Amino acid sequence: MEYSNISIDNNRVVVDVFKTDILTIGAQNKVLELLMPDYIRGLSILGCNPTDKENEEELIRFVERVRYYYEDRKDIWIWSGHTWEQLIKENKDKLVSLCDVLVDGPFIEAKKDLALPFRGSSNQRIIDIKKSLESGKVVEITL
């Protein structure tokens, strides 16, 4: 079975949660299989808004499964239209803390910048989740 929401890009497995089949056991198993090779660096979770309430519980279970199989050998990036501050205030830190990097904030057309790596507009930040949680303040990754 093929899943239109799972792809490989730049040596990463990319999962688009906007597509409805992402959290089936078959789709999860496909992701775990695609993550196996050593040249695959990690997992990217994006599309629609993975940190929204309707996605959160299933995504937590899915990311916990990825962590169980791969521990810290694969990094996990997550994109959210919400800011770090909003996610922490809304107690979304369970899902976020399972990941390594957060690209936060909504895409804003007026701030669009195609030269920025891993984001579409200049208001979005690339955040080191572990360091941010440890320090209690946002720690951005500069690329």
PDB file of N, CA and C in Angstrom, residues 65-111:
ATOM      1  N   ARG A  65       6.497   5.840  19.642  1.00  0.00           N
ATOM      2  CA  ARG A  65       6.859   4.610  18.931  1.00  0.00           C
ATOM      3  C   ARG A  65       8.168   4.784  18.169  1.00  0.00           C
ATOM      4  N   VAL A  66       8.322   5.915  17.492  1.00  0.00           N
ATOM      5  CA  VAL A  66       9.567   6.198  16.772  1.00  0.00           C
ATOM      6  C   VAL A  66      10.732   6.231  17.768  1.00  0.00           C
ATOM      7  N   ARG A  67      10.538   6.900  18.892  1.00  0.00           N
ATOM      8  CA  ARG A  67      11.588   6.969  19.918  1.00  0.00           C
ATOM      9  C   ARG A  67      11.913   5.581  20.492  1.00  0.00           C
ATOM     10  N   TYR A  68      10.902   4.748  20.664  1.00  0.00           N
ATOM     11  CA  TYR A  68      11.117   3.396  21.183  1.00  0.00           C
ATOM     12  C   TYR A  68      12.036   2.614  20.241  1.00  0.00           C
ATOM     13  N   TYR A  69      11.759   2.678  18.943  1.00  0.00           N
ATOM     14  CA  TYR A  69      12.541   1.918  17.972  1.00  0.00           C
ATOM     15  C   TYR A  69      13.914   2.528  17.683  1.00  0.00           C
ATOM     16  N   TYR A  70      14.000   3.847  17.652  1.00  0.00           N
ATOM     17  CA  TYR A  70      15.239   4.485  17.208  1.00  0.00           C
ATOM     18  C   TYR A  70      15.937   5.312  18.285  1.00  0.00           C
ATOM     19  N   GLU A  71      15.324   5.428  19.451  1.00  0.00           N
ATOM     20  CA  GLU A  71      15.874   6.218  20.558  1.00  0.00           C
ATOM     21  C   GLU A  71      16.311   7.579  20.021  1.00  0.00           C
ATOM     22  N   ASP A  72      17.560   7.962  20.242  1.00  0.00           N
ATOM     23  CA  ASP A  72      18.033   9.258  19.759  1.00  0.00           C
ATOM     24  C   ASP A  72      18.876   9.143  18.489  1.00  0.00           C
ATOM     25  N   ARG A  73      18.828   7.973  17.840  1.00  0.00           N
ATOM     26  CA  ARG A  73      19.613   7.787  16.614  1.00  0.00           C
ATOM     27  C   ARG A  73      19.025   8.542  15.428  1.00  0.00           C
ATOM     28  N   LYS A  74      17.766   8.918  15.505  1.00  0.00           N
ATOM     29  CA  LYS A  74      17.108   9.698  14.457  1.00  0.00           C
ATOM     30  C   LYS A  74      16.558  10.964  15.094  1.00  0.00           C
ATOM     31  N   ASP A  75      16.795  12.115  14.452  1.00  0.00           N
ATOM     32  CA  ASP A  75      16.227  13.343  15.016  1.00  0.00           C
ATOM     33  C   ASP A  75      14.807  13.534  14.485  1.00  0.00           C
ATOM     34  N   ILE A  76      14.010  14.239  15.268  1.00  0.00           N
ATOM     35  CA  ILE A  76      12.615  14.477  14.903  1.00  0.00           C
ATOM     36  C   ILE A  76      12.377  15.984  14.896  1.00  0.00           C
ATOM     37  N   TRP A  77      11.969  16.481  13.737  1.00  0.00           N
ATOM     38  CA  TRP A  77      11.607  17.885  13.562  1.00  0.00           C
ATOM     39  C   TRP A  77      10.101  17.970  13.443  1.00  0.00           C
ATOM     40  N   ILE A  78       9.524  19.028  14.020  1.00  0.00           N
ATOM     41  CA  ILE A  78       8.083  19.260  13.908  1.00  0.00           C
ATOM     42  C   ILE A  78       7.841  20.719  13.557  1.00  0.00           C
ATOM     43  N   TRP A  79       6.913  20.946  12.650  1.00  0.00           N
ATOM     44  CA  TRP A  79       6.531  22.299  12.245  1.00  0.00           C
ATOM     45  C   TRP A  79       5.167  22.603  12.839  1.00  0.00           C
ATOM     46  N   SER A  80       5.002  23.821  13.337  1.00  0.00           N
ATOM     47  CA  SER A  80       3.728  24.235  13.918  1.00  0.00           C
ATOM     48  C   SER A  80       3.421  25.673  13.538  1.00  0.00           C
ATOM     49  N   GLY A  81       2.172  25.942  13.266  1.00  0.00           N
ATOM     50  CA  GLY A  81       1.739  27.310  13.024  1.00  0.00           C
ATOM     51  C   GLY A  81       1.637  28.107  14.315  1.00  0.00           C
ATOM     52  N   HIS A  82       1.791  27.437  15.440  1.00  0.00           N
ATOM     53  CA  HIS A  82       1.780  28.099  16.746  1.00  0.00           C
ATOM     54  C   HIS A  82       3.209  28.440  17.152  1.00  0.00           C
ATOM     55  N   THR A  83       3.361  29.449  17.965  1.00  0.00           N
ATOM     56  CA  THR A  83       4.693  29.802  18.452  1.00  0.00           C
ATOM     57  C   THR A  83       5.054  28.909  19.640  1.00  0.00           C
ATOM     58  N   TRP A  84       6.338  28.878  19.949  1.00  0.00           N
ATOM     59  CA  TRP A  84       6.834  28.152  21.123  1.00  0.00           C
ATOM     60  C   TRP A  84       6.068  28.588  22.373  1.00  0.00           C
ATOM     61  N   GLU A  85       5.934  29.892  22.534  1.00  0.00           N
ATOM     62  CA  GLU A  85       5.272  30.439  23.720  1.00  0.00           C
ATOM     63  C   GLU A  85       3.827  29.962  23.812  1.00  0.00           C
ATOM     64  N   GLN A  86       3.116  29.922  22.680  1.00  0.00           N
ATOM     65  CA  GLN A  86       1.738  29.436  22.683  1.00  0.00           C
ATOM     66  C   GLN A  86       1.684  27.951  23.042  1.00  0.00           C
ATOM     67  N   LEU A  87       2.583  27.181  22.472  1.00  0.00           N
ATOM     68  CA  LEU A  87       2.589  25.736  22.731  1.00  0.00           C
ATOM     69  C   LEU A  87       2.850  25.433  24.198  1.00  0.00           C
ATOM     70  N   ILE A  88       3.786  26.127  24.806  1.00  0.00           N
ATOM     71  CA  ILE A  88       4.092  25.902  26.224  1.00  0.00           C
ATOM     72  C   ILE A  88       2.917  26.353  27.090  1.00  0.00           C
ATOM     73  N   LYS A  89       2.356  27.510  26.775  1.00  0.00           N
ATOM     74  CA  LYS A  89       1.217  28.029  27.538  1.00  0.00           C
ATOM     75  C   LYS A  89       0.014  27.078  27.454  1.00  0.00           C
ATOM     76  N   GLU A  90      -0.178  26.450  26.282  1.00  0.00           N
ATOM     77  CA  GLU A  90      -1.319  25.550  26.082  1.00  0.00           C
ATOM     78  C   GLU A  90      -0.997  24.102  26.477  1.00  0.00           C
ATOM     79  N   ASN A  91       0.107  23.906  27.195  1.00  0.00           N
ATOM     80  CA  ASN A  91       0.512  22.579  27.684  1.00  0.00           C
ATOM     81  C   ASN A  91       0.687  21.554  26.563  1.00  0.00           C
ATOM     82  N   LYS A  92       1.264  21.988  25.465  1.00  0.00           N
ATOM     83  CA  LYS A  92       1.567  21.081  24.353  1.00  0.00           C
ATOM     84  C   LYS A  92       2.988  20.548  24.481  1.00  0.00           C
ATOM     85  N   ASP A  93       3.600  20.730  25.645  1.00  0.00           N
ATOM     86  CA  ASP A  93       4.994  20.368  25.804  1.00  0.00           C
ATOM     87  C   ASP A  93       5.241  18.859  25.767  1.00  0.00           C
ATOM     88  N   LYS A  94       4.230  18.028  25.976  1.00  0.00           N
ATOM     89  CA  LYS A  94       4.418  16.572  25.898  1.00  0.00           C
ATOM     90  C   LYS A  94       4.836  16.181  24.480  1.00  0.00           C
ATOM     91  N   LEU A  95       4.061  16.594  23.483  1.00  0.00           N
ATOM     92  CA  LEU A  95       4.401  16.292  22.094  1.00  0.00           C
ATOM     93  C   LEU A  95       5.708  16.965  21.698  1.00  0.00           C
ATOM     94  N   VAL A  96       5.833  18.228  21.997  1.00  0.00           N
ATOM     95  CA  VAL A  96       7.019  18.992  21.623  1.00  0.00           C
ATOM     96  C   VAL A  96       8.273  18.390  22.255  1.00  0.00           C
ATOM     97  N   SER A  97       8.196  17.990  23.514  1.00  0.00           N
ATOM     98  CA  SER A  97       9.386  17.481  24.210  1.00  0.00           C
ATOM     99  C   SER A  97       9.876  16.149  23.650  1.00  0.00           C
ATOM    100  N   LEU A  98       9.047  15.438  22.924  1.00  0.00           N
ATOM    101  CA  LEU A  98       9.464  14.190  22.290  1.00  0.00           C
ATOM    102  C   LEU A  98      10.276  14.437  21.020  1.00  0.00           C
ATOM    103  N   CYS A  99      10.242  15.669  20.538  1.00  0.00           N
ATOM    104  CA  CYS A  99      10.925  16.037  19.300  1.00  0.00           C
ATOM    105  C   CYS A  99      12.221  16.780  19.620  1.00  0.00           C
ATOM    106  N   ASP A 100      13.046  16.972  18.609  1.00  0.00           N
ATOM    107  CA  ASP A 100      14.336  17.636  18.788  1.00  0.00           C
ATOM    108  C   ASP A 100      14.317  19.094  18.343  1.00  0.00           C
ATOM    109  N   VAL A 101      13.598  19.362  17.261  1.00  0.00           N
ATOM    110  CA  VAL A 101      13.596  20.703  16.681  1.00  0.00           C
ATOM    111  C   VAL A 101      12.162  21.104  16.356  1.00  0.00           C
ATOM    112  N   LEU A 102      11.830  22.350  16.673  1.00  0.00           N
ATOM    113  CA  LEU A 102      10.527  22.925  16.346  1.00  0.00           C
ATOM    114  C   LEU A 102      10.731  24.103  15.409  1.00  0.00           C
ATOM    115  N   VAL A 103      10.018  24.101  14.294  1.00  0.00           N
ATOM    116  CA  VAL A 103       9.932  25.294  13.451  1.00  0.00           C
ATOM    117  C   VAL A 103       8.579  25.895  13.787  1.00  0.00           C
ATOM    118  N   ASP A 104       8.605  27.045  14.451  1.00  0.00           N
ATOM    119  CA  ASP A 104       7.359  27.586  15.005  1.00  0.00           C
ATOM    120  C   ASP A 104       6.847  28.793  14.242  1.00  0.00           C
ATOM    121  N   GLY A 105       5.575  29.093  14.476  1.00  0.00           N
ATOM    122  CA  GLY A 105       4.951  30.294  13.935  1.00  0.00           C
ATOM    123  C   GLY A 105       4.261  30.062  12.609  1.00  0.00           C
ATOM    124  N   PRO A 106       3.244  30.867  12.353  1.00  0.00           N
ATOM    125  CA  PRO A 106       2.509  30.718  11.094  1.00  0.00           C
ATOM    126  C   PRO A 106       3.313  31.250   9.911  1.00  0.00           C
ATOM    127  N   PHE A 107       3.036  30.717   8.739  1.00  0.00           N
ATOM    128  CA  PHE A 107       3.602  31.291   7.529  1.00  0.00           C
ATOM    129  C   PHE A 107       2.873  32.601   7.263  1.00  0.00           C
ATOM    130  N   ILE A 108       3.630  33.669   7.072  1.00  0.00           N
ATOM    131  CA  ILE A 108       3.048  34.986   6.775  1.00  0.00           C
ATOM    132  C   ILE A 108       3.534  35.413   5.396  1.00  0.00           C
ATOM    133  N   GLU A 109       2.602  35.537   4.486  1.00  0.00           N
ATOM    134  CA  GLU A 109       2.923  35.865   3.089  1.00  0.00           C
ATOM    135  C   GLU A 109       3.774  37.119   2.977  1.00  0.00           C
ATOM    136  N   ALA A 110       3.447  38.150   3.753  1.00  0.00           N
ATOM    137  CA  ALA A 110       4.189  39.420   3.677  1.00  0.00           C
ATOM    138  C   ALA A 110       5.648  39.270   4.136  1.00  0.00           C
ATOM    139  N   LYS A 111       5.949  38.197   4.885  1.00  0.00           N
ATOM    140  CA  LYS A 111       7.314  37.965   5.360  1.00  0.00           C
ATOM    141  C   LYS A 111       7.961  36.774   4.651  1.00  0.00           C
TER     142      LYS A 111
END
